CSV table of C-alpha atoms and ligand atoms in Angstrom, one decimal:
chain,number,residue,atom,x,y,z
M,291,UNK,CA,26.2,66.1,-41.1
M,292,UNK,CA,23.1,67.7,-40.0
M,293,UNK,CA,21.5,65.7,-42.1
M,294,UNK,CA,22.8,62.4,-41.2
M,295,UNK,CA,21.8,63.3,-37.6
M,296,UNK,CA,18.3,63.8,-38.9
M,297,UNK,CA,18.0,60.9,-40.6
M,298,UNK,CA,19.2,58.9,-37.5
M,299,UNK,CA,17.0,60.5,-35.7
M,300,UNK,CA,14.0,59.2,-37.5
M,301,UNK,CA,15.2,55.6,-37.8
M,302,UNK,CA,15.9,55.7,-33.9
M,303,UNK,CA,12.0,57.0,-33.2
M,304,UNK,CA,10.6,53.9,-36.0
M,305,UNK,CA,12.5,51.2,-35.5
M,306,UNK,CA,10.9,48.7,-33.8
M,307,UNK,CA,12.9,46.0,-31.4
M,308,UNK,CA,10.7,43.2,-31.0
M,309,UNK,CA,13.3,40.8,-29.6
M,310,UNK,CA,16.2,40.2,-27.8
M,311,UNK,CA,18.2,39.8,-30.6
M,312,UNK,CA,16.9,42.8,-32.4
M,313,UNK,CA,17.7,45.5,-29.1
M,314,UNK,CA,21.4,43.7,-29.0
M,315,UNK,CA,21.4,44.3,-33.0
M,316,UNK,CA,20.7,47.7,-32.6
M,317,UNK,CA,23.0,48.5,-29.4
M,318,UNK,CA,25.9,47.5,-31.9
M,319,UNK,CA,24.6,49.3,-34.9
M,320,UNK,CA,24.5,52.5,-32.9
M,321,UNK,CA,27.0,52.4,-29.7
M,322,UNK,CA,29.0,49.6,-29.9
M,323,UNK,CA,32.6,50.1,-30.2
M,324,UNK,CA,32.8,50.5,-34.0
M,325,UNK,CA,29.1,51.8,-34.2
M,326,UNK,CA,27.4,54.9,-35.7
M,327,UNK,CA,27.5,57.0,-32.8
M,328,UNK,CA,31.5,56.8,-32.8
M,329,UNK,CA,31.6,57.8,-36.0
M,330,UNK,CA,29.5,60.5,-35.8
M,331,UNK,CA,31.3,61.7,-32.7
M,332,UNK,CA,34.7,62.1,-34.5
M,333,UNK,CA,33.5,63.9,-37.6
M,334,UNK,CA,32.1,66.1,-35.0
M,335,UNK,CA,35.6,67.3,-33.9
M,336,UNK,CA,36.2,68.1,-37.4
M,337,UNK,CA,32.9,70.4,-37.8
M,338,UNK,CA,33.3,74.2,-37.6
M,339,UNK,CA,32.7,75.9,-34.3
M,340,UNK,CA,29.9,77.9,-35.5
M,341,UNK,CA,28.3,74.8,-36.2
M,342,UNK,CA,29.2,73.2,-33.3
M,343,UNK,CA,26.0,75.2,-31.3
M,344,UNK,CA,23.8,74.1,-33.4
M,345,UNK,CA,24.9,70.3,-34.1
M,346,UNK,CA,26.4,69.6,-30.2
M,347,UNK,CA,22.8,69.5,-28.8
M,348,UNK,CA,21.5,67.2,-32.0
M,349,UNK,CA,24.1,64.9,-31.2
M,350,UNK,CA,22.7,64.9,-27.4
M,351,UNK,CA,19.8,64.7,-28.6
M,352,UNK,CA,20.1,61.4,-30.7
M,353,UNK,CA,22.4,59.7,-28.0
M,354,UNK,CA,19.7,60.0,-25.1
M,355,UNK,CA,17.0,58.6,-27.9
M,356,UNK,CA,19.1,55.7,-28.8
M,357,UNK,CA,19.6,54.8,-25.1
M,358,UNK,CA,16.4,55.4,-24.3
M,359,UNK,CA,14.9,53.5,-27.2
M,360,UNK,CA,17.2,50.4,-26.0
M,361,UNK,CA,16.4,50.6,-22.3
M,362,UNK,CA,12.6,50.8,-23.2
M,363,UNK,CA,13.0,48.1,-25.6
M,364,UNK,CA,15.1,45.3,-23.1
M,365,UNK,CA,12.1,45.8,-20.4
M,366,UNK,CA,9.5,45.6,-22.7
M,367,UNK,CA,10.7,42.1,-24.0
M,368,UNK,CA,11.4,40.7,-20.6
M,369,UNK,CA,8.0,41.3,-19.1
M,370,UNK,CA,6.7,40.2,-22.7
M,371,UNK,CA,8.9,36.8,-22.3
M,372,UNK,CA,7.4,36.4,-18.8
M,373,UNK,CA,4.5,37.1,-18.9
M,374,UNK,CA,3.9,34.0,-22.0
M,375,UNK,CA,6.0,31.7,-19.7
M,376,UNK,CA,8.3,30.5,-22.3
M,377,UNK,CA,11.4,32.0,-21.0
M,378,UNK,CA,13.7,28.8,-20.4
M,379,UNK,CA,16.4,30.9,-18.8
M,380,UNK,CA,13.8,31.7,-15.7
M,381,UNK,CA,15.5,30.3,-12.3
M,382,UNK,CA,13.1,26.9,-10.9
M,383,UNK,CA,10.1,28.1,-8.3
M,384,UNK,CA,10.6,26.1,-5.6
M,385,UNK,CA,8.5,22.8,-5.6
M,386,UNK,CA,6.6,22.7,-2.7
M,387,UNK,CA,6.8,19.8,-0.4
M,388,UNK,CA,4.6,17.4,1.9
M,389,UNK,CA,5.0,16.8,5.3
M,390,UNK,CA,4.8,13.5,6.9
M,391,UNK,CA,1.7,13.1,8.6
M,392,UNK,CA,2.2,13.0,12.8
M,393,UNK,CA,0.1,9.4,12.9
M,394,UNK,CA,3.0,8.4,10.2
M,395,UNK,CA,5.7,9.5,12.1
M,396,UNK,CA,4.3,7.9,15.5
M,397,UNK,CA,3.9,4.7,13.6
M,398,UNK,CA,6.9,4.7,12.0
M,399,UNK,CA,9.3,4.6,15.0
M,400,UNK,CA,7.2,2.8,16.9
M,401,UNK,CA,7.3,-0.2,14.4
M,402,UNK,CA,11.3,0.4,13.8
M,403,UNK,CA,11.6,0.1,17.5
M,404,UNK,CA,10.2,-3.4,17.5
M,405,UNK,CA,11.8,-4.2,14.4
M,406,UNK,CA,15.3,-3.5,15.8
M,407,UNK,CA,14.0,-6.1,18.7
M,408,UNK,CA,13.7,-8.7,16.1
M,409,UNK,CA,10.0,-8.7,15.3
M,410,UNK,CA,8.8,-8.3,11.3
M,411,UNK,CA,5.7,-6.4,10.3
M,412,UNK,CA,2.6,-8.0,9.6
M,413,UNK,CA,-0.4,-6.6,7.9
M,414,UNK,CA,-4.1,-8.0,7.7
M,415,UNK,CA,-7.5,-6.7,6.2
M,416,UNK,CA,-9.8,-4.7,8.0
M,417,UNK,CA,-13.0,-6.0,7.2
M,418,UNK,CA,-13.3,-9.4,9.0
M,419,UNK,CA,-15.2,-12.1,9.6
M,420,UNK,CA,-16.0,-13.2,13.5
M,421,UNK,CA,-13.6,-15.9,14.1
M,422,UNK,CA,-10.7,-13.4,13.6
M,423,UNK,CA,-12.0,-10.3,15.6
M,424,UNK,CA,-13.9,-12.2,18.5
M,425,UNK,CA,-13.8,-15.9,18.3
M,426,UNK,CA,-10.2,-17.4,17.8
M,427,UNK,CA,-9.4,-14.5,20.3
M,428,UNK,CA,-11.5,-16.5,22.8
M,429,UNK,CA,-14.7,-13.9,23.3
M,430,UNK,CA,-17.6,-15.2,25.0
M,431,UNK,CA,-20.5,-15.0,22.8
M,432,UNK,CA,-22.0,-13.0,25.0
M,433,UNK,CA,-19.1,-10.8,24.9
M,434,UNK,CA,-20.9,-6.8,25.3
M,435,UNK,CA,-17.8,-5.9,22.4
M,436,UNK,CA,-19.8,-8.0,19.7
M,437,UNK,CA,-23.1,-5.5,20.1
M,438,UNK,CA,-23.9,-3.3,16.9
M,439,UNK,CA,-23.4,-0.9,19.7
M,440,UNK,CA,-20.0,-0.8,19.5
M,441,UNK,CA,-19.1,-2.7,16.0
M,442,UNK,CA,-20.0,-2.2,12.5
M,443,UNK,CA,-21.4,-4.5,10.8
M,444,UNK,CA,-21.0,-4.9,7.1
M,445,UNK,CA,-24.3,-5.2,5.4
M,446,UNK,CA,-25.8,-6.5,8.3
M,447,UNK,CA,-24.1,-9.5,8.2
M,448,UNK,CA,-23.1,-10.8,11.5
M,449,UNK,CA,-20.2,-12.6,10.2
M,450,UNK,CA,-19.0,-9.2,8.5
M,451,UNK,CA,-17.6,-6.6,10.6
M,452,UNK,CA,-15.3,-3.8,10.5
M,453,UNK,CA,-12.3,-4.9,12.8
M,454,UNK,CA,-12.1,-3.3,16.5
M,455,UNK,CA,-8.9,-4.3,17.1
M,456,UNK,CA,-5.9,-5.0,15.5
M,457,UNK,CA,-5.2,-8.6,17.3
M,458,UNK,CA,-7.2,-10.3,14.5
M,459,UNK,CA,-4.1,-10.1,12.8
M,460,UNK,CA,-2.4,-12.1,15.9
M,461,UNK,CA,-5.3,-14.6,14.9
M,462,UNK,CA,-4.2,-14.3,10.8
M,463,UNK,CA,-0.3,-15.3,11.7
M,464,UNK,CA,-0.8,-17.9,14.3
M,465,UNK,CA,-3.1,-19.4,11.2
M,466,UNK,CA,-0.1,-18.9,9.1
M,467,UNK,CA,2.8,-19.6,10.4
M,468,UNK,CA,4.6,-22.3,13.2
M,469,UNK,CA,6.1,-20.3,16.1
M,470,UNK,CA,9.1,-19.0,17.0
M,471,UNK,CA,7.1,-15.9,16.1
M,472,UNK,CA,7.7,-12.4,16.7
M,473,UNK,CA,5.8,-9.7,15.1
M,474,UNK,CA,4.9,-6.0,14.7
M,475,UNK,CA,1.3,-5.3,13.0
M,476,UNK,CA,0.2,-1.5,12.5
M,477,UNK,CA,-3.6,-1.1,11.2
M,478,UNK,CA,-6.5,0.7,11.3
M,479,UNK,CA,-9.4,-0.1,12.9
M,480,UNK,CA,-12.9,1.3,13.6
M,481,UNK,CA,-15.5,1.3,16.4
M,482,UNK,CA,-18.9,2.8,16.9
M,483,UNK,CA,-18.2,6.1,18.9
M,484,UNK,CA,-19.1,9.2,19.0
M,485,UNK,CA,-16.7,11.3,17.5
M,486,UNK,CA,-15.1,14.0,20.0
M,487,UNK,CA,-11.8,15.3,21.0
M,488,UNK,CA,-11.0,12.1,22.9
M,489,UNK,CA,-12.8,9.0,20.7
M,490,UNK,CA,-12.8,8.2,16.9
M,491,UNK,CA,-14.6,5.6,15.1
M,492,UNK,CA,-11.7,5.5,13.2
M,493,UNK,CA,-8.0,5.3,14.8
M,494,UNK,CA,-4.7,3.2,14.2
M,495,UNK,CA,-3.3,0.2,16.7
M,496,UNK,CA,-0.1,-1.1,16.6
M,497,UNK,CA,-0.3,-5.0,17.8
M,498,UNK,CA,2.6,-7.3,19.4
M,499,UNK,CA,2.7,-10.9,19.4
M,500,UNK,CA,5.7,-13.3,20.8
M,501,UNK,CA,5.8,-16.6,20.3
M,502,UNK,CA,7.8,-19.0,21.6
M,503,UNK,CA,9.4,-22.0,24.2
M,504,UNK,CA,9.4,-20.5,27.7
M,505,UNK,CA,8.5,-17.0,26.8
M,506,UNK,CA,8.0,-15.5,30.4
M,507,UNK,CA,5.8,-12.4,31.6
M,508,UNK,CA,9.4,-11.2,32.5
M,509,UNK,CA,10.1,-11.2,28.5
M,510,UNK,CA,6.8,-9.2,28.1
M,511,UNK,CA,7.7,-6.4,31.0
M,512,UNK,CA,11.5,-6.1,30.1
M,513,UNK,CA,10.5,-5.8,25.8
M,514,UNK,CA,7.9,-3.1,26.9
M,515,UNK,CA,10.6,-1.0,29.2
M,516,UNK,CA,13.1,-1.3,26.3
M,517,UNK,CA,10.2,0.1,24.2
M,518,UNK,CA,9.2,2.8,26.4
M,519,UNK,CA,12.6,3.9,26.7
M,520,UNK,CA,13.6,4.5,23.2
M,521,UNK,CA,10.3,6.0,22.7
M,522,UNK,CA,9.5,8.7,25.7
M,523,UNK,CA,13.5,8.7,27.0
M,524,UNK,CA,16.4,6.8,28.7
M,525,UNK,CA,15.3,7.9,32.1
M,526,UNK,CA,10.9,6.3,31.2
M,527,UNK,CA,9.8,4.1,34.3
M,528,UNK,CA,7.0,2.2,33.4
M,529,UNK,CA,4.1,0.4,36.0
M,530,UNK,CA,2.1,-3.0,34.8
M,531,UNK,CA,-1.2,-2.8,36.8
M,532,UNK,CA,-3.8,-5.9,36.5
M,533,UNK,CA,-6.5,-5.9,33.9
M,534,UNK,CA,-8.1,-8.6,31.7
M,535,UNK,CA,-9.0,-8.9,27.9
M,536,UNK,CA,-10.7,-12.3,26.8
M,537,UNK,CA,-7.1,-13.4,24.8
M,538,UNK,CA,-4.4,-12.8,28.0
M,539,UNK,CA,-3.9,-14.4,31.2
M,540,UNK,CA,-3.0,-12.5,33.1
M,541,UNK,CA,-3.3,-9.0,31.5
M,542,UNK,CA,-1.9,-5.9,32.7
M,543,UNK,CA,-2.2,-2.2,31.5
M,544,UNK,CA,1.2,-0.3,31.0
M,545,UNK,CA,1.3,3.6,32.2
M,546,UNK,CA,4.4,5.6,31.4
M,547,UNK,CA,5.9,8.0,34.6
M,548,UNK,CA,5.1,11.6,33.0
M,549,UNK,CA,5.6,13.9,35.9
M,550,UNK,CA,3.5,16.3,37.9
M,551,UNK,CA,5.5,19.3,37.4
M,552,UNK,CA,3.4,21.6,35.2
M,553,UNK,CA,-0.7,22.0,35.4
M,554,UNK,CA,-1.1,20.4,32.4
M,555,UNK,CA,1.0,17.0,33.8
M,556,UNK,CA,-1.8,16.8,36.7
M,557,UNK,CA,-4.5,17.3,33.8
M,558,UNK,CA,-3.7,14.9,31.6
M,559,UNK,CA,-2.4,12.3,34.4
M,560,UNK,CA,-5.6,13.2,36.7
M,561,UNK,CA,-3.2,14.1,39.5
M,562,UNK,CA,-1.4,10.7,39.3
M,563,UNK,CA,1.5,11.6,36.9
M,564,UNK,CA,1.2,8.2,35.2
M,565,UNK,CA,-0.2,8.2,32.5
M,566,UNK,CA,-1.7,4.6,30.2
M,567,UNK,CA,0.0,3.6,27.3
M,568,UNK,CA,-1.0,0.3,26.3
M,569,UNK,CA,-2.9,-3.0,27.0
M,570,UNK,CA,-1.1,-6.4,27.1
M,571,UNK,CA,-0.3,-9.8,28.6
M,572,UNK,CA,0.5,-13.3,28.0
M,573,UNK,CA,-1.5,-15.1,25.4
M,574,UNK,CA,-4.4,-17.5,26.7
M,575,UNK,CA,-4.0,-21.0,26.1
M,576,UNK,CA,-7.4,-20.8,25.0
M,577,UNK,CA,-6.1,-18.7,22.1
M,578,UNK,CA,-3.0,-20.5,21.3
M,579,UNK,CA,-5.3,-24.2,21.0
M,580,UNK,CA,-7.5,-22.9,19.0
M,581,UNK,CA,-5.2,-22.0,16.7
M,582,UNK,CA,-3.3,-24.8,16.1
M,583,UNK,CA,-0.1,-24.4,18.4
M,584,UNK,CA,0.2,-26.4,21.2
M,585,UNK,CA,0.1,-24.3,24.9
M,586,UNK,CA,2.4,-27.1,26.8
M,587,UNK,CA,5.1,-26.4,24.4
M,588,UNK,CA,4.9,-22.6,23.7
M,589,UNK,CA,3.8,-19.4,25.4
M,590,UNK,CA,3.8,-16.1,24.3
M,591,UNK,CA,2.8,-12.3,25.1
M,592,UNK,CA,0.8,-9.6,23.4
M,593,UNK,CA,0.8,-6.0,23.3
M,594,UNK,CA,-1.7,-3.6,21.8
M,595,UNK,CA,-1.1,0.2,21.5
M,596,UNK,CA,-3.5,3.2,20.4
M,597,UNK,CA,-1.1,5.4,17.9
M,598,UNK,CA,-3.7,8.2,18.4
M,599,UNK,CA,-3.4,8.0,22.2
M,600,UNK,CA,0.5,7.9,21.9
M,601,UNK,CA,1.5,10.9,18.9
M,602,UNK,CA,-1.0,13.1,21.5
M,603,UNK,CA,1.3,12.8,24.2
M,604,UNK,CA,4.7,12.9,22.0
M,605,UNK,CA,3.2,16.3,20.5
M,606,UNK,CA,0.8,17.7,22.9
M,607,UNK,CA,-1.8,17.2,20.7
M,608,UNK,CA,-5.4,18.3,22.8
M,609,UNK,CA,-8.1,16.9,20.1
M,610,UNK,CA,-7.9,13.7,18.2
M,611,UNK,CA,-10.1,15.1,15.0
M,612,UNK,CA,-6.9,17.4,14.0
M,613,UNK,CA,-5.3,14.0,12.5
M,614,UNK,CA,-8.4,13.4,9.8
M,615,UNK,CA,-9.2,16.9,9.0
M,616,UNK,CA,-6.3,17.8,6.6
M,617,UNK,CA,-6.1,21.2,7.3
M,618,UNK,CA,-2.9,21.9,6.1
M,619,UNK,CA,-2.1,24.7,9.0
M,620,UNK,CA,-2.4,21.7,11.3
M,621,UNK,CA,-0.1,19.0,9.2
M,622,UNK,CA,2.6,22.0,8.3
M,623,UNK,CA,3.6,21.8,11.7
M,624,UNK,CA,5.4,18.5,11.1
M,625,UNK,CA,7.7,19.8,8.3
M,626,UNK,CA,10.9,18.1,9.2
M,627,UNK,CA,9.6,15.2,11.0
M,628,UNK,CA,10.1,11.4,9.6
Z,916,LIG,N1,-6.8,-5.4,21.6
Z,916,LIG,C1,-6.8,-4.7,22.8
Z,916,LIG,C2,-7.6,-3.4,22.7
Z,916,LIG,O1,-7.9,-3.0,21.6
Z,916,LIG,C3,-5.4,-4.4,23.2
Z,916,LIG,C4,-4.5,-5.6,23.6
Z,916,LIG,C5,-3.8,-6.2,22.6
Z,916,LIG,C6,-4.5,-6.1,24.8
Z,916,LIG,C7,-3.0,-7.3,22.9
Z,916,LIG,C8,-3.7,-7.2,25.1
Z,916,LIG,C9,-3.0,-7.8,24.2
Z,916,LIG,O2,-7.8,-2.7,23.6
């Protein structure tokens, strides 16, 4: 017996368990329920007493080195498994996933409220020619917006220009299509400014156009309260005051109510508690001749919005360059939003 013990003893220190498979192998050889160490644990009973002292520690002995040799030998292949990758039982990371981007969002449900109104998107390029940035929308030539000061110009070419607003794409679908029309056109668009926490010479519109017989200022004014309702809150009250673009007669700027309950409401409404939203007003015949539809038989309104302007309100959002700079601390914050 003392030999066999000794002889264990020596495979157990040798053996070498390279795999799963091989440490399970061995668990059986040596403690499963038929294995060596059973066996050797009943002819024990049968051993002499005097040899019990010396054998009974032996036996110990061997047990704590098989166990020991296993425990050593499952940790040592898991971290060996792991540590090459290949271990197809491992539980998925997590992936990790984008955020939508707060101009996005803005955009978004601004364009699904209008399109719950009835109006379909419309999209057109952003480098343009004249006729569709200043002309057809019934700029003088003279007309201080045209300047290189404020305009970029593609190559020099004065029929060649980044657009400034999105209405050339009011001047793209009157082209296009007959009226009734009714549509909702998001785009980018780009001006020579400085770039600070307040101007961009990049930023997104969102342009409306309504087209139609008898289409009434009192269309324009009860579309934009509907608008400014689902987007700021049931209770919104909105105020038109007068203001002119070359393309609308008359033209009126919209302000939201925002309240002057907190410092920041007289700050960012200068003391007013209004605060402006968007430019609009009904289209100029001048604009509707010129392209092709006749202005005793229609009329229409139009509506442009900054999307900058309006996520910095819905978010509290104090510097416009946070929406190009992709830092990723500023973007997380929108986990969540769609
Ligand atoms: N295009 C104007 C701007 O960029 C906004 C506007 C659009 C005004 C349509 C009236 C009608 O400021």
């Amino acid at each position: 017996m003392k030999a066999r013990i000794e002889e264990m003893m020596a495979h157990v220190a040798a053996v070498e368990l390279a795999t799963p498979d091989a440490v399970e192998a061995f668990r059986i050889e040596y403690v499963g329920r038929k294995g060596k160490m059973k066996d050797l644990m009943a002819a024990f009973k049968d051993v002499p007493g005097e040899d019990k002292r010396e054998l009974g520690p032996m036996l110990n002995a061997l047990k704590q080195a098989v166990e020991g040799k296993i425990k050593e030998a499952s940790q040592g292949s898991k971290v060996q498994v792991q540590a090459s990758g290949n271990d197809a039982t491992r539980p998925a990371g997590g992936i990790p996933k984008g955020t939508h981007h707060p101009l996005q969002v803005v955009r978004r449900e601004i364009v699904g409220i209008f399109q719950n109104m009835g109006f379909a998107v419309a999209e057109g390029p952003e480098i343009e020619d004249d006729w569709h940035v200043f002309s057809g929308l019934n700029f003088p030539p003279e007309h201080p917006a045209r300047d290189m000061q404020d305009t970029f110009f593609v190559a020099r070419n004065p029929d060649l220009l980044l657009r400034t607003h999105t209405s050339s794409v009011q001047v793209r679908e009157m082209e296009r299509r007959e009226p009734p029309m009714r549509l909702i056109m998001p785009g980018r668009v780009f001006r020579n400014e400085a770039i600070s926490a307040r101007a961009h010479c990049m930023f997104h519109q969102i342009e409306g156009l309504y087209i139609d017989k008898g289409v009434s200022f009192a269309d324009l004014k009860q579309t934009l309260l509907h608008f400014a309702r689902c987007f700021f809150g049931a209770e919104t009250r909105i105020r038109l005051r007068p203001s002119y673009f070359p393309f609308t007669e008359p033209s009126a700027e919209v302000d939201v109510y925002w309240g002057l309950e907190t410092e920041v409401d007289k700050r960012i409404t200068k003391g007013t508690g209004w605060l402006e939203i968007l430019g609009c007003g009904m289209v100029d015949p001048n604009v509707l001749r010129d392209n092709g539809i006749d202005p005793e038989v229609y009329s229409g309104f139009a509506f442009g919005m900054g999307i900058e302007r309006i996520t910095m309100l819905r978010y509290q959002i104090g510097d416009l360059r946070l929406f190009f700079e992709n830092d990723l601390r500023f973007l997380g914050q929108f986990e969540g939003e769609r």
